[in-house]
Coordinates of C-alpha atoms and ligand atoms in Angstrom, one line a residue:
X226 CA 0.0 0.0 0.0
X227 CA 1.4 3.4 -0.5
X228 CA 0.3 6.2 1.9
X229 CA 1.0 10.0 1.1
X230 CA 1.0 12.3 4.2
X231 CA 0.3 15.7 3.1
X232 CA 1.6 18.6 5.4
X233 CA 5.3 18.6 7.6
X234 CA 4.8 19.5 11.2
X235 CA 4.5 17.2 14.5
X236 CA 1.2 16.2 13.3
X237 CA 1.9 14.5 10.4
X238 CA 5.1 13.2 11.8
X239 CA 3.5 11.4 14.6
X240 CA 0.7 10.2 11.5
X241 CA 4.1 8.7 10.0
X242 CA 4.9 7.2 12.5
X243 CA 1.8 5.0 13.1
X244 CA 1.2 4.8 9.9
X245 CA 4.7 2.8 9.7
X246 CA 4.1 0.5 12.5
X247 CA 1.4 -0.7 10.5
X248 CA 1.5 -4.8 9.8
X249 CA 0.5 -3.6 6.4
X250 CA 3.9 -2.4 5.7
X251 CA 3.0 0.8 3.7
X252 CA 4.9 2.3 1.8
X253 CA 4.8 6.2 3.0
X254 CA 5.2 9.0 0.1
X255 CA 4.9 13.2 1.9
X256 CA 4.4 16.9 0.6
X257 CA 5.9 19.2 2.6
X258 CA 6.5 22.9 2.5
X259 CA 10.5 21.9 4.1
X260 CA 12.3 18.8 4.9
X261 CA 11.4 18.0 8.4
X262 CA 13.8 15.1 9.3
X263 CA 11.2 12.8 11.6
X264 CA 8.7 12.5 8.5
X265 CA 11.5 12.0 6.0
X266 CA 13.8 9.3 7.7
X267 CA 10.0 7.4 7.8
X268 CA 9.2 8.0 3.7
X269 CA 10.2 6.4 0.5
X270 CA 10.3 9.9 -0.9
X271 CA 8.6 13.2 -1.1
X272 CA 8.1 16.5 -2.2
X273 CA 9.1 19.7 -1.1
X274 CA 6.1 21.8 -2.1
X275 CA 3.5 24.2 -0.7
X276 CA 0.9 21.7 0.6
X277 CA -1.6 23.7 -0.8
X278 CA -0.3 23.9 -4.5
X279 CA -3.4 21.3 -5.8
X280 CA -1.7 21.2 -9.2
X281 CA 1.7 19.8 -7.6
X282 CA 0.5 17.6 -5.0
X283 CA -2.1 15.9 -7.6
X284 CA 0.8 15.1 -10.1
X285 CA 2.9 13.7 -7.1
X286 CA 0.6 11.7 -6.0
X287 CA -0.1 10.2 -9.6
X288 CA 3.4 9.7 -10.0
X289 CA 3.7 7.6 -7.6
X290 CA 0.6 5.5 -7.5
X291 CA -1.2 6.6 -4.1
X292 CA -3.9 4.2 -2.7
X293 CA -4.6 6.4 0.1
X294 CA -3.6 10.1 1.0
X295 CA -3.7 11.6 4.6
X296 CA -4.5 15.5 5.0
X297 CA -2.7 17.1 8.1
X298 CA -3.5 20.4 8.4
X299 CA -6.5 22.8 7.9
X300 CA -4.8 24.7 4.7
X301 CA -4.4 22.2 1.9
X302 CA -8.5 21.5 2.8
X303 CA -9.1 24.8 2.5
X304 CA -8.1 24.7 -1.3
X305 CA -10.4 21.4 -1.6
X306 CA -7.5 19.1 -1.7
X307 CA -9.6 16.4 -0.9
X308 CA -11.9 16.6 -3.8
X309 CA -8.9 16.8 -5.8
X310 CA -7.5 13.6 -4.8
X311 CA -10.8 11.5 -4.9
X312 CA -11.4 12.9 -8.5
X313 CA -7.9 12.1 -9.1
X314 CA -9.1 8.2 -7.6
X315 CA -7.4 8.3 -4.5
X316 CA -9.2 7.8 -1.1
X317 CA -8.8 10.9 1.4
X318 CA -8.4 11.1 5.2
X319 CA -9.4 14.6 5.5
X320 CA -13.1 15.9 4.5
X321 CA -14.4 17.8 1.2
X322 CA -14.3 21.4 1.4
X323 CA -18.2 21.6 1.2
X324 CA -17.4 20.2 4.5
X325 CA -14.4 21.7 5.7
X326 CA -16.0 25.1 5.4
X327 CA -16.7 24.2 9.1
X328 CA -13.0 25.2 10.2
X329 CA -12.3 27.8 8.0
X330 CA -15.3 29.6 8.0
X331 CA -15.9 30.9 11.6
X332 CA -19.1 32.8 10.3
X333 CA -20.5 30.0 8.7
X334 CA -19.6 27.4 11.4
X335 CA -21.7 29.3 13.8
X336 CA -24.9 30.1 10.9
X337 CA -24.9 26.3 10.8
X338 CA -24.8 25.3 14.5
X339 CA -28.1 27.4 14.5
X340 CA -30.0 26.5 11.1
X341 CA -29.5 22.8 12.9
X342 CA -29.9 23.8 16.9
X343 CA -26.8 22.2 17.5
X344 CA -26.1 22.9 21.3
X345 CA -23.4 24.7 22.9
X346 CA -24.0 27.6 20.4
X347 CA -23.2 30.6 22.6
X348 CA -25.3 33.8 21.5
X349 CA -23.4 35.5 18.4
X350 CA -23.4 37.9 15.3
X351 CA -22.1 37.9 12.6
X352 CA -20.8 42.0 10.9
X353 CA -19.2 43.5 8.2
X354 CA -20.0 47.2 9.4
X355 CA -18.3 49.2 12.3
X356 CA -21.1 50.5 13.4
X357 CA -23.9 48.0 13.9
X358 CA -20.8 45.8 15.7
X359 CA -20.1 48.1 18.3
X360 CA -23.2 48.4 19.1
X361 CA -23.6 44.8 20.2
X362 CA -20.0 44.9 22.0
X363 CA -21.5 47.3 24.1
X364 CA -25.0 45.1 24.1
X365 CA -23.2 42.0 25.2
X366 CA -20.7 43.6 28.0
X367 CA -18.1 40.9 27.8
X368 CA -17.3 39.2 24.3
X369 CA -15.0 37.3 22.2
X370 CA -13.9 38.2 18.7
X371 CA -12.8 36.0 15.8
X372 CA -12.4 37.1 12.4
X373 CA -14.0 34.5 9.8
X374 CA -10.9 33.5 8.4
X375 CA -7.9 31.1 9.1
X376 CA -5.5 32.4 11.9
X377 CA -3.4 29.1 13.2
X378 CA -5.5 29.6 16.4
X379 CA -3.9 33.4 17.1
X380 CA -6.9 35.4 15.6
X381 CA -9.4 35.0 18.7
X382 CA -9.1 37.4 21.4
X383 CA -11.2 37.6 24.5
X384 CA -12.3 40.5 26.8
X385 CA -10.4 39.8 30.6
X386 CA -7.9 37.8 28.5
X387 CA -6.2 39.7 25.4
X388 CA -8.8 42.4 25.0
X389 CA -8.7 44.7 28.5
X390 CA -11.9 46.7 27.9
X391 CA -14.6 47.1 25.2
X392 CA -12.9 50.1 23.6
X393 CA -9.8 47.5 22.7
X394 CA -12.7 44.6 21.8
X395 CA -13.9 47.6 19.3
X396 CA -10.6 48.8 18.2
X397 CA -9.5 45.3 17.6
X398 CA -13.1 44.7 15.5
X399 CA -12.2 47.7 13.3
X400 CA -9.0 46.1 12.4
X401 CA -10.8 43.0 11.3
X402 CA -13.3 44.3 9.6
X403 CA -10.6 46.3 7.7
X404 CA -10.6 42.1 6.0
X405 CA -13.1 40.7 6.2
X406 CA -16.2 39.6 8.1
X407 CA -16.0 39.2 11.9
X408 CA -18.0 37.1 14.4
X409 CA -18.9 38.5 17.6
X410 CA -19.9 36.5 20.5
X411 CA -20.4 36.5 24.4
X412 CA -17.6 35.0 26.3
X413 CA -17.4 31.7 27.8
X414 CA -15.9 31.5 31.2
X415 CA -15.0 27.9 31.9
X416 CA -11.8 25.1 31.5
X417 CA -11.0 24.4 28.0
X418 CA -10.8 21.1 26.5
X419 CA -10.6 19.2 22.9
X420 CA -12.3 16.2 21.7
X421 CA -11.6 14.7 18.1
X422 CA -13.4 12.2 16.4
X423 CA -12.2 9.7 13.3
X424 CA -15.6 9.9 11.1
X425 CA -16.5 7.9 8.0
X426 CA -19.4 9.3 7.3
X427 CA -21.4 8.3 9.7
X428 CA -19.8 6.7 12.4
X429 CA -18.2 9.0 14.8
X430 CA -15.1 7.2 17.1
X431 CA -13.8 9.1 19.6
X432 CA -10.2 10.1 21.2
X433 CA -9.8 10.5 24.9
X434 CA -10.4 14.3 25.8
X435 CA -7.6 16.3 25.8
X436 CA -6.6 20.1 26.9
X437 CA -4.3 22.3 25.3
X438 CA -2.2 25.1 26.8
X439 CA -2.5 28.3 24.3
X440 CA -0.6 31.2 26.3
X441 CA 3.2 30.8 25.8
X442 CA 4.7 31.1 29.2
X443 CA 3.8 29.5 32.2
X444 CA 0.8 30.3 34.7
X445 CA -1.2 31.0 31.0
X446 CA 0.6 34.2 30.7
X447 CA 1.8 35.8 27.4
X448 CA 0.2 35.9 23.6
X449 CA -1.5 32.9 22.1
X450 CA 0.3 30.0 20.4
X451 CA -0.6 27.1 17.9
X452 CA -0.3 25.6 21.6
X453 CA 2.3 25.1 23.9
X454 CA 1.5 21.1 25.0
X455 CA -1.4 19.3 26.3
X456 CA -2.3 16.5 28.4
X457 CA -4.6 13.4 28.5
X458 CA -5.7 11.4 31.7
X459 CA -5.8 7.5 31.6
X460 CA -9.7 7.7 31.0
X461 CA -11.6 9.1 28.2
X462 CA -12.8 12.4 30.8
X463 CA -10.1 15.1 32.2
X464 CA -9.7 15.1 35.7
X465 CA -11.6 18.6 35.8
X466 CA -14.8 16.5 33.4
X467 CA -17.7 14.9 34.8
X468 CA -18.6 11.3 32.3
X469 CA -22.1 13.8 31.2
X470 CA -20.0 16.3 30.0
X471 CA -18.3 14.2 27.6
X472 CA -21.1 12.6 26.7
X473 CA -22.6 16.2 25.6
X474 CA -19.4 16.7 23.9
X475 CA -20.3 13.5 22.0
X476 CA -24.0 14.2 21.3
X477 CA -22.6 17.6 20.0
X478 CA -20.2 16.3 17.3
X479 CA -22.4 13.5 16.6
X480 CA -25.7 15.9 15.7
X481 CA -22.8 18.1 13.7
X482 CA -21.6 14.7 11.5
X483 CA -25.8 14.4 11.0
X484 CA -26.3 18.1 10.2
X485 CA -23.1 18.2 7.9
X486 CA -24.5 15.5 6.0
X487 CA -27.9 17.2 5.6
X488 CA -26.7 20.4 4.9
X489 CA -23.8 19.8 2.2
X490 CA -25.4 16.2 1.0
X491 CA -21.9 15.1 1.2
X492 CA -20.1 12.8 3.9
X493 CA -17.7 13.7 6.1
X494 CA -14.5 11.1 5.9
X495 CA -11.5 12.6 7.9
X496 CA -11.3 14.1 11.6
X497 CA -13.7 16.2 13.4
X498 CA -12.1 18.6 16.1
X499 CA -14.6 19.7 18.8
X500 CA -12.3 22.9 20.6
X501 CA -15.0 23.0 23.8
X502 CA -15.3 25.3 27.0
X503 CA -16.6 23.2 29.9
X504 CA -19.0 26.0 31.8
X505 CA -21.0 26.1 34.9
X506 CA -24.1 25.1 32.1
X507 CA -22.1 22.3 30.6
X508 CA -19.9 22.2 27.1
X509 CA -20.1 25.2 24.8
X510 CA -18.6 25.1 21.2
X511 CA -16.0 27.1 20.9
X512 CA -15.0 26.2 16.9
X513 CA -14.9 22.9 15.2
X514 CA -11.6 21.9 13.1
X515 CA -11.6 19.3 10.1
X516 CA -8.7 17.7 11.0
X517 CA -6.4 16.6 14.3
X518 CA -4.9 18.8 17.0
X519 CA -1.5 20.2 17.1
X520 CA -0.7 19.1 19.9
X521 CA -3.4 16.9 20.7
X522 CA -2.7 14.7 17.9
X523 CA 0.5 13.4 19.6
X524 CA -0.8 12.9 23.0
X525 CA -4.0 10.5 21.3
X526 CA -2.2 9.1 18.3
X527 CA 0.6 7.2 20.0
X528 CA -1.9 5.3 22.5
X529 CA -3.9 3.9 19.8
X530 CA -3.6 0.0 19.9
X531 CA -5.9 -0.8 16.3
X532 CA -3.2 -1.1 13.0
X533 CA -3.3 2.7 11.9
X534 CA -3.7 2.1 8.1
X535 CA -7.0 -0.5 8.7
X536 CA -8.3 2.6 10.9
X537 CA -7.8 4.4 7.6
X538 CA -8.9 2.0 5.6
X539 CA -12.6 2.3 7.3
X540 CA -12.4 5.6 7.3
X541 CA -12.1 5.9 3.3
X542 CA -14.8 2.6 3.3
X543 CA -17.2 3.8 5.9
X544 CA -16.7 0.8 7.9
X545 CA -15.8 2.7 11.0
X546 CA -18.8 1.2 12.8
X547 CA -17.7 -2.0 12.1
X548 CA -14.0 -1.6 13.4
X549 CA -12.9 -1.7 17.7
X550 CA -11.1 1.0 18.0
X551 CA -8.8 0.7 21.1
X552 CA -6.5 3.0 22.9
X553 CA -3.9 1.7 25.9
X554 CA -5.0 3.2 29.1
X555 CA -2.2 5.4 29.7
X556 CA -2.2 9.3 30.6
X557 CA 0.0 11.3 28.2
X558 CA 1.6 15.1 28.5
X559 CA 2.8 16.4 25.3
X560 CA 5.6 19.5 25.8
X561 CA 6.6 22.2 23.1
X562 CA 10.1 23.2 23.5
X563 CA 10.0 26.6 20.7
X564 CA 12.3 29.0 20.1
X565 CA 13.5 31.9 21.6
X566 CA 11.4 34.6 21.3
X567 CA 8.6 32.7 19.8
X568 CA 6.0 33.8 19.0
X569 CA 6.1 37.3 18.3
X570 CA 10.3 37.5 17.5
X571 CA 11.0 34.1 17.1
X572 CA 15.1 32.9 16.3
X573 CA 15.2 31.3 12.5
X574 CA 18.1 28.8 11.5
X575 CA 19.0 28.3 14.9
X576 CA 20.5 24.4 15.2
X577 CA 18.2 22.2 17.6
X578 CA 20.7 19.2 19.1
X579 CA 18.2 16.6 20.1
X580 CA 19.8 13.5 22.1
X581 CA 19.1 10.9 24.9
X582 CA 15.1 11.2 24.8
X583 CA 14.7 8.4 27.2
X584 CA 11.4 6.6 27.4
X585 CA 9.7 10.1 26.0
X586 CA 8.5 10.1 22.3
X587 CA 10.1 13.1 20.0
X588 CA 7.9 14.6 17.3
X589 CA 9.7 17.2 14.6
X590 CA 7.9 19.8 13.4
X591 CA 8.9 23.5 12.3
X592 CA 12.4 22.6 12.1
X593 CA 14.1 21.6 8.7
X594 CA 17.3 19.7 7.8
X595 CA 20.1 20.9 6.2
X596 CA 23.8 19.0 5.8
X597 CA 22.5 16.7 9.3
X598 CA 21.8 19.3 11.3
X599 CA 18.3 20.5 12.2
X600 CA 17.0 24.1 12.2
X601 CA 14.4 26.4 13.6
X602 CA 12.0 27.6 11.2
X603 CA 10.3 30.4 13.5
X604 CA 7.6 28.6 15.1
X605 CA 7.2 25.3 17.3
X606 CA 10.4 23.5 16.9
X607 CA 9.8 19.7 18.9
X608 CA 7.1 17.9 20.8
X609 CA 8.0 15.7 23.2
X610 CA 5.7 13.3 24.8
X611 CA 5.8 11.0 27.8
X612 CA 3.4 8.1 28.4
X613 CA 2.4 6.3 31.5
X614 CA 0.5 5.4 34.3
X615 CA -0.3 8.6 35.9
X616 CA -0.2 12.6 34.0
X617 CA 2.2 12.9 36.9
X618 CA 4.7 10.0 36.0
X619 CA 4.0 11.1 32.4
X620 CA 4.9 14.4 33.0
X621 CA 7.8 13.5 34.5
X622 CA 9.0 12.0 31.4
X623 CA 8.1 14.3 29.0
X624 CA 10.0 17.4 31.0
X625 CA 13.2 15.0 32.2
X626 CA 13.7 14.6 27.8
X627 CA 13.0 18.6 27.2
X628 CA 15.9 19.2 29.9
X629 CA 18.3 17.1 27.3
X630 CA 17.1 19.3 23.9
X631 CA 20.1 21.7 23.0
X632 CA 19.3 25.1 21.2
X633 CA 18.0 28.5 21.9
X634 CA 14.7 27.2 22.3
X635 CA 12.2 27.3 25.9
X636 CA 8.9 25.1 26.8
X637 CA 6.3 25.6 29.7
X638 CA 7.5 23.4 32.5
X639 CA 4.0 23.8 34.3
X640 CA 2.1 21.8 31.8
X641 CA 0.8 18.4 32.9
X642 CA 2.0 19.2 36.4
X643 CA 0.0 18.2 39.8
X644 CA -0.5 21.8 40.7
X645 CA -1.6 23.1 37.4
X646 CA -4.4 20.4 37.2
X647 CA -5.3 21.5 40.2
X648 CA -6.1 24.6 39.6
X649 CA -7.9 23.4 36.8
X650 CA -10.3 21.2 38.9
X651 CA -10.6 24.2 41.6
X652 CA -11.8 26.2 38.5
X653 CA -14.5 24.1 37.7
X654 CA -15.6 23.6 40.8
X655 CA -15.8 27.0 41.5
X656 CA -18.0 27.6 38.8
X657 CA -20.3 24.7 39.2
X658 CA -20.9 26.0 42.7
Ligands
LIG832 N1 -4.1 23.0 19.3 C1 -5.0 23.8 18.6 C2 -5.3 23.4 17.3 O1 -4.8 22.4 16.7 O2 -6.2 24.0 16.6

């Protein structure tokens, strides 16, 4: 079987990497826009190419006789990759973009929660004037605002958080709107977490919950990031989660594969990602991804027990139903270590040493090889993951390996730790009181 992985971060490296371990014993083809070294020691060959040049990444994949491609990130299925693949006859992990208008489309994302009363909509508008979008700042008191488009996760910003006041909420509308469409809405107060789903269609199977750490320094301090690590307990539920809130996390993402279907008349074959705030009145919706977390993906990927590629397989067959899924019952902390300066003034083509990991898990992904040595790029450099019986004992492992990384680079040390998930789980019971 030959496999092309599209898109060259952590990710898609930790994809690879699965996808390798297979008993199938794929054969693995990549696109990427530079040569990261973890996905590359794992291919046959690929490409170094924009992941979203259709035209290039269709001939590729002719050329060398793909059964079965793999989408990683949200671009490339922005520019309807996927439909370009299957008209090219070549099965796609990653939806349509009739479909994946659900991730990069804000405004429409939340028209289409309403048309089909999916819950955890939180009250929002949607404006293309100044004027009339002030006005419901000033209505609503205490809001978040997202511009329609694509950011990488930085284009959100929240009253109390990155916005001090409603005069910088309006100022930072205006610049929007300068754009493009912006979508106002009231602001959730609660603990985030993320919960992705492999769908074929119509069966939805889900990942253990995970939560992601946005700010880039410790104590959630700082701008937001693409996401500085995350964590996953040994059961499905967070230790801040009740078992009824995931279950309405579920229910949500399963009435959004129904209502996809409905609306669009076309199935959804790839990865849901449900981004969720848990609040005093249970989950709300805070934006659904078509594809997997970065970093969630490497905290849920590598506990997967089921062969990778017959996962895939019933993805692309709609067999999903059909298939037990299993994961190992093991907590997992996933760590960033970025460079410095990252990620406002970040260091470029500064040389990452990476050496005596331990039991932790490495994951490349903006760094690129050049004459054996490995590079920054300017954003998130290497994800390292411990697994194990306990977030604390996986913690452990994931920090004692980041201590070993040599380069300009810095992580958050509080992530996964017992003191932060505390704070978490006083949070929430805070506001559930
Ligand atoms: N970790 C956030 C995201 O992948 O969108």
């Amino acid at each position: 079987m030959r496999i092309l992985i599209i898109g060259g971060g952590g990710r898609e490296h930790v994809i690879a990497a699965r996808i390798k371990s297979s008993k199938h014993n794929p054969s693995i083809y990549a696109v990427m826009a530079k040569k990261n070294p973890g996905i590359a020691a794992l291919c046959e060959d690929f490409l170094l190419e924009k992941e979203t040049d259709v035209e290039k990444v269709i001939g590729y994949a002719k050329f060398r006789n793909i059964d079965i491609a793999f989408v990683g990130p949200e671009a490339p299925l922005a520019v309807g990759i996927s439909d370009a693949l299957w008209e090219a006859g070549i099965s796609v992990i990653g939806p349509k973009k009739i479909c994946a208008i659900i991730e990069f489309d804000k405004a429409w994302a939340r028209n289409f929660m309403k048309k089909y009363g999916i819950e955890g909509c939180p009250t929002y508008k949607i404006f293309t004037e100044e004027g009339p979008a002030h006005a419901f700042i000033e209505k609503l008191g205490d809001v978040a605002v997202k511009p329609s488009g694509l950011t990488g996760g930085k284009g959100v910003k929240v009253m109390g958080d990155q916005l001090p006041d409603i005069e910088a909420a309006k100022v930072y509308t205006s610049l929007l709107l300068e754009k493009g469409s912006v979508v106002i809405e009231e602001r959730l107060i609660g603990e985030e977490f993320t919960l992705q789903a492999l769908v074929d269609g119509k069966s939805l199977v889900f990942f253990p919950a995970v939560q992601d750490h946005k700010r880039v320094y410790e104590g959630d301090l700082g701008p937001n990031t693409g996401g500085m690590g995350s964590y996953t307990d040994v059961k499905e539920i967070l230790p801040f989660m009740l078992s009824e809130d995931l279950e309405k996390a579920k229910q949500i993402m399963k009435s959004t594969v129904k209502a996809l279907y409905e609306e669009t008349k076309t199935e959804y074959m790839g990865i849901l990602y449900g981004q969720f705030i848990l609040t005093a009145s249970g989950p709300k919706v805070v934006e659904f991804n078509a594809r997997f977390g970065d970093p969630e993906a490497m905290n849920t990927i590598p506990i997967i027990e089921t062969d990778f590629v017959e996962i895939m397989l019933a993805v692309v067959k709609g067999t999903l139903g059909k298939l037990p899924v299993k994961f190992s019952r093991q907590a997992t902390v996933c760590k960033y270590a970025v460079p410095a300066g990252y990620p406002d003034n970040p260091e470029k083509d500064s040389e990452v040493i990476v050496e005596d990991l331990g039991e932790a898990l490495v994951y490349y992904a903006s760094v690129y090889e050049k004459g054996g040595k490995i590079y920054t790029t300017g954003s998130r450099a290497v994800a390292i993951v411990g697994c194990a019986e306990t977030i604390d004992a996986a913690e452990k492992i994931a920090q004692n390996a980041l201590e070993n990384i040599r380069g300009n680079l810095f992580f958050r040390r509080d992530i996964g730790t017992a003191a932060l998930i505390q704070k978490r789980i006083d949070h929430m019971k805070k506001l559930r009181s």
